[in-house]
């Protein structure tokens, strides 16, 4: 694989550079080098596709009403450096650019609308008949990516706030390490053009992706996980009063059933 001087090898920096590329924040030389790396690396290509889908989904959100006071506070922030910009600067020189407060305002407005009740827009029309296949595909993309998580932590008090801050939505993040299912982090997954929270657990050498879909008001909880396994992956679904849960793994079905049972028991005690 061709190595470009402007593109680092560290997976964390690569992930940040992918975010910067999607946001149009890279200089031409770094962008070209990263695009060469993406073309030669299927895992990076899969992660780039995922981040691009998230960006499109967020841009499609309806804009909220923003008062003059919030605009003034955003404008006063000045030239704060984002993590993605910092990674780009470490990768190579970049032409100075004026701080674009409008871009930051758009990001802040998206977070505000999600956190203030727009979250239920994510539920849309609910899960369609192909949702299980989409969840399985999301799991496969996670396995191919440079990292299967966007936030790497075994601390649920880190993962849950991170998801809340990104999309204003997070399912219960239970600790199952004593039962053999160790939380390794979370990520934002895009399914049916909707950004959704995903938790990732490890069981021995297997990863388990748990996607949470907000349930529409009035929907009844399911009494037991339903088997939706297909394509060499185990997939189970269950729900409570707030979320429908979709768990997928290449582990044997009995392992995923045990995970679902342990998760439901731990959630009931919260």
GROMACS .gro file of C-alpha atoms in nm, residues 79-257:
model
  179
   79UNK     CA    1  -1.144   2.989   1.646
   80UNK     CA    2  -1.181   2.683   1.866
   81UNK     CA    3  -0.992   2.385   1.720
   82UNK     CA    4  -1.191   2.066   1.668
   83UNK     CA    5  -1.032   1.720   1.717
   84UNK     CA    6  -1.068   1.654   1.344
   85UNK     CA    7  -0.889   1.979   1.262
   86UNK     CA    8  -0.614   1.893   1.511
   87UNK     CA    9  -0.559   1.557   1.339
   88UNK     CA   10  -0.545   1.729   1.001
   89UNK     CA   11  -0.286   1.973   1.133
   90UNK     CA   12  -0.073   1.687   1.270
   91UNK     CA   13  -0.090   1.521   0.929
   92UNK     CA   14   0.056   1.816   0.742
   93UNK     CA   15   0.049   2.193   0.682
   94UNK     CA   16  -0.282   2.349   0.598
   95UNK     CA   17  -0.360   2.691   0.459
   96UNK     CA   18  -0.501   2.925   0.725
   97UNK     CA   19  -0.873   2.964   0.702
   98UNK     CA   20  -1.114   3.204   0.866
   99UNK     CA   21  -1.329   3.058   1.141
  100UNK     CA   22  -1.664   2.963   0.993
  101UNK     CA   23  -1.907   3.021   1.278
  102UNK     CA   24  -2.199   2.930   1.052
  103UNK     CA   25  -2.068   2.574   1.022
  104UNK     CA   26  -2.036   2.550   1.398
  105UNK     CA   27  -2.383   2.698   1.436
  106UNK     CA   28  -2.525   2.424   1.215
  107UNK     CA   29  -2.364   2.158   1.435
  108UNK     CA   30  -2.489   2.320   1.755
  109UNK     CA   31  -2.839   2.359   1.612
  110UNK     CA   32  -2.855   1.990   1.517
  111UNK     CA   33  -2.760   1.892   1.871
  112UNK     CA   34  -3.012   2.136   2.015
  113UNK     CA   35  -3.304   2.012   1.810
  114UNK     CA   36  -3.229   1.648   1.890
  115UNK     CA   37  -3.186   1.710   2.261
  116UNK     CA   38  -3.502   1.921   2.286
  117UNK     CA   39  -3.752   1.670   2.154
  118UNK     CA   40  -3.659   1.627   1.789
  119UNK     CA   41  -3.514   1.290   1.886
  120UNK     CA   42  -3.841   1.116   1.805
  121UNK     CA   43  -3.794   1.218   1.441
  122UNK     CA   44  -3.542   0.935   1.436
  123UNK     CA   45  -3.816   0.682   1.490
  124UNK     CA   46  -3.973   0.764   1.153
  125UNK     CA   47  -4.206   0.491   1.048
  126UNK     CA   48  -4.037   0.229   1.262
  127UNK     CA   49  -3.831  -0.067   1.149
  128UNK     CA   50  -3.916  -0.199   0.804
  129UNK     CA   51  -3.906  -0.562   0.695
  130UNK     CA   52  -3.541  -0.534   0.588
  131UNK     CA   53  -3.424  -0.375   0.912
  132UNK     CA   54  -3.266  -0.697   1.040
  133UNK     CA   55  -3.057  -0.721   0.724
  134UNK     CA   56  -2.953  -0.357   0.765
  135UNK     CA   57  -2.846  -0.421   1.125
  136UNK     CA   58  -2.644  -0.723   1.012
  137UNK     CA   59  -2.476  -0.513   0.742
  138UNK     CA   60  -2.394  -0.248   1.003
  139UNK     CA   61  -2.227  -0.515   1.216
  140UNK     CA   62  -2.018  -0.631   0.919
  141UNK     CA   63  -1.909  -0.272   0.848
  142UNK     CA   64  -1.804  -0.240   1.210
  143UNK     CA   65  -1.587  -0.551   1.179
  144UNK     CA   66  -1.421  -0.409   0.866
  145UNK     CA   67  -1.360  -0.061   1.007
  146UNK     CA   68  -1.029   0.048   1.156
  147UNK     CA   69  -1.216   0.048   1.489
  148UNK     CA   70  -1.559  -0.105   1.555
  149UNK     CA   71  -1.647   0.189   1.783
  150UNK     CA   72  -1.648   0.568   1.762
  151UNK     CA   73  -1.594   0.603   2.137
  152UNK     CA   74  -1.377   0.331   2.292
  153UNK     CA   75  -1.453   0.279   2.660
  154UNK     CA   76  -1.567   0.006   2.897
  155UNK     CA   77  -1.722   0.273   3.121
  156UNK     CA   78  -2.095   0.306   3.054
  157UNK     CA   79  -2.083   0.653   3.213
  158UNK     CA   80  -1.857   0.755   2.925
  159UNK     CA   81  -2.036   0.581   2.637
  160UNK     CA   82  -2.392   0.690   2.719
  161UNK     CA   83  -2.314   1.065   2.750
  162UNK     CA   84  -2.107   1.047   2.430
  163UNK     CA   85  -2.403   0.910   2.234
  164UNK     CA   86  -2.638   1.162   2.394
  165UNK     CA   87  -2.406   1.446   2.292
  166UNK     CA   88  -2.380   1.326   1.931
  167UNK     CA   89  -2.741   1.242   1.846
  168UNK     CA   90  -2.939   1.323   2.159
  169UNK     CA   91  -3.028   0.959   2.204
  170UNK     CA   92  -2.883   0.671   2.403
  171UNK     CA   93  -3.025   0.339   2.526
  172UNK     CA   94  -2.952   0.199   2.873
  173UNK     CA   95  -2.581   0.113   2.879
  174UNK     CA   96  -2.564  -0.177   3.118
  175UNK     CA   97  -2.248  -0.335   3.262
  176UNK     CA   98  -2.238  -0.707   3.178
  177UNK     CA   99  -1.868  -0.768   3.231
  178UNK     CA  100  -1.935  -1.003   3.523
  179UNK     CA  101  -2.148  -1.216   3.290
  180UNK     CA  102  -1.874  -1.235   3.025
  181UNK     CA  103  -2.003  -0.957   2.797
  182UNK     CA  104  -1.762  -0.664   2.819
  183UNK     CA  105  -1.866  -0.324   2.690
  184UNK     CA  106  -1.595  -0.188   2.458
  185UNK     CA  107  -1.768   0.130   2.337
  186UNK     CA  108  -2.035   0.273   2.114
  187UNK     CA  109  -2.086   0.427   1.774
  188UNK     CA  110  -2.342   0.614   1.567
  189UNK     CA  111  -2.495   0.384   1.307
  190UNK     CA  112  -2.703   0.499   1.009
  191UNK     CA  113  -2.988   0.265   0.913
  192UNK     CA  114  -3.276   0.362   0.685
  193UNK     CA  115  -3.116   0.708   0.664
  194UNK     CA  116  -3.155   0.757   1.041
  195UNK     CA  117  -2.863   0.803   1.285
  196UNK     CA  118  -2.909   0.549   1.566
  197UNK     CA  119  -2.708   0.458   1.876
  198UNK     CA  120  -2.516   0.130   1.877
  199UNK     CA  121  -2.342  -0.033   2.173
  200UNK     CA  122  -2.063  -0.284   2.114
  201UNK     CA  123  -1.984  -0.569   2.354
  202UNK     CA  124  -1.714  -0.838   2.338
  203UNK     CA  125  -1.771  -1.202   2.425
  204UNK     CA  126  -1.443  -1.397   2.402
  205UNK     CA  127  -1.330  -1.339   2.042
  206UNK     CA  128  -1.676  -1.231   1.923
  207UNK     CA  129  -1.825  -0.882   1.899
  208UNK     CA  130  -2.193  -0.811   1.963
  209UNK     CA  131  -2.350  -0.500   1.812
  210UNK     CA  132  -2.666  -0.375   1.985
  211UNK     CA  133  -2.865  -0.117   1.786
  212UNK     CA  134  -3.147   0.069   1.964
  213UNK     CA  135  -3.444   0.207   1.773
  214UNK     CA  136  -3.686   0.443   1.955
  215UNK     CA  137  -4.032   0.292   1.972
  216UNK     CA  138  -4.340   0.491   1.881
  217UNK     CA  139  -4.574   0.586   2.166
  218UNK     CA  140  -4.834   0.319   2.239
  219UNK     CA  141  -4.634   0.028   2.098
  220UNK     CA  142  -4.629  -0.281   2.318
  221UNK     CA  143  -4.308  -0.438   2.448
  222UNK     CA  144  -4.222  -0.787   2.324
  223UNK     CA  145  -4.223  -1.062   2.584
  224UNK     CA  146  -3.916  -1.247   2.453
  225UNK     CA  147  -3.640  -1.201   2.194
  226UNK     CA  148  -3.737  -1.300   1.839
  227UNK     CA  149  -3.492  -1.495   1.623
  228UNK     CA  150  -3.410  -1.310   1.299
  229UNK     CA  151  -3.081  -1.489   1.224
  230UNK     CA  152  -2.968  -1.502   0.863
  231UNK     CA  153  -2.660  -1.491   0.644
  232UNK     CA  154  -2.426  -1.658   0.891
  233UNK     CA  155  -2.500  -1.409   1.171
  234UNK     CA  156  -2.719  -1.447   1.478
  235UNK     CA  157  -2.976  -1.167   1.511
  236UNK     CA  158  -3.231  -1.128   1.789
  237UNK     CA  159  -3.482  -0.853   1.858
  238UNK     CA  160  -3.671  -0.750   2.170
  239UNK     CA  161  -3.819  -0.429   2.309
  240UNK     CA  162  -3.915  -0.243   2.622
  241UNK     CA  163  -4.124   0.068   2.676
  242UNK     CA  164  -3.873   0.300   2.509
  243UNK     CA  165  -3.661   0.108   2.255
  244UNK     CA  166  -3.659  -0.183   2.016
  245UNK     CA  167  -3.325  -0.362   2.048
  246UNK     CA  168  -3.149  -0.548   1.767
  247UNK     CA  169  -2.848  -0.756   1.868
  248UNK     CA  170  -2.624  -0.918   1.607
  249UNK     CA  171  -2.308  -1.129   1.629
  250UNK     CA  172  -2.119  -1.412   1.462
  251UNK     CA  173  -2.131  -1.594   1.795
  252UNK     CA  174  -2.356  -1.897   1.828
  253UNK     CA  175  -2.724  -1.828   1.876
  254UNK     CA  176  -2.732  -1.950   2.238
  255UNK     CA  177  -2.464  -1.688   2.322
  256UNK     CA  178  -2.676  -1.408   2.179
  257UNK     CA  179  -2.984  -1.540   2.361
   0.00000   0.00000   0.00000
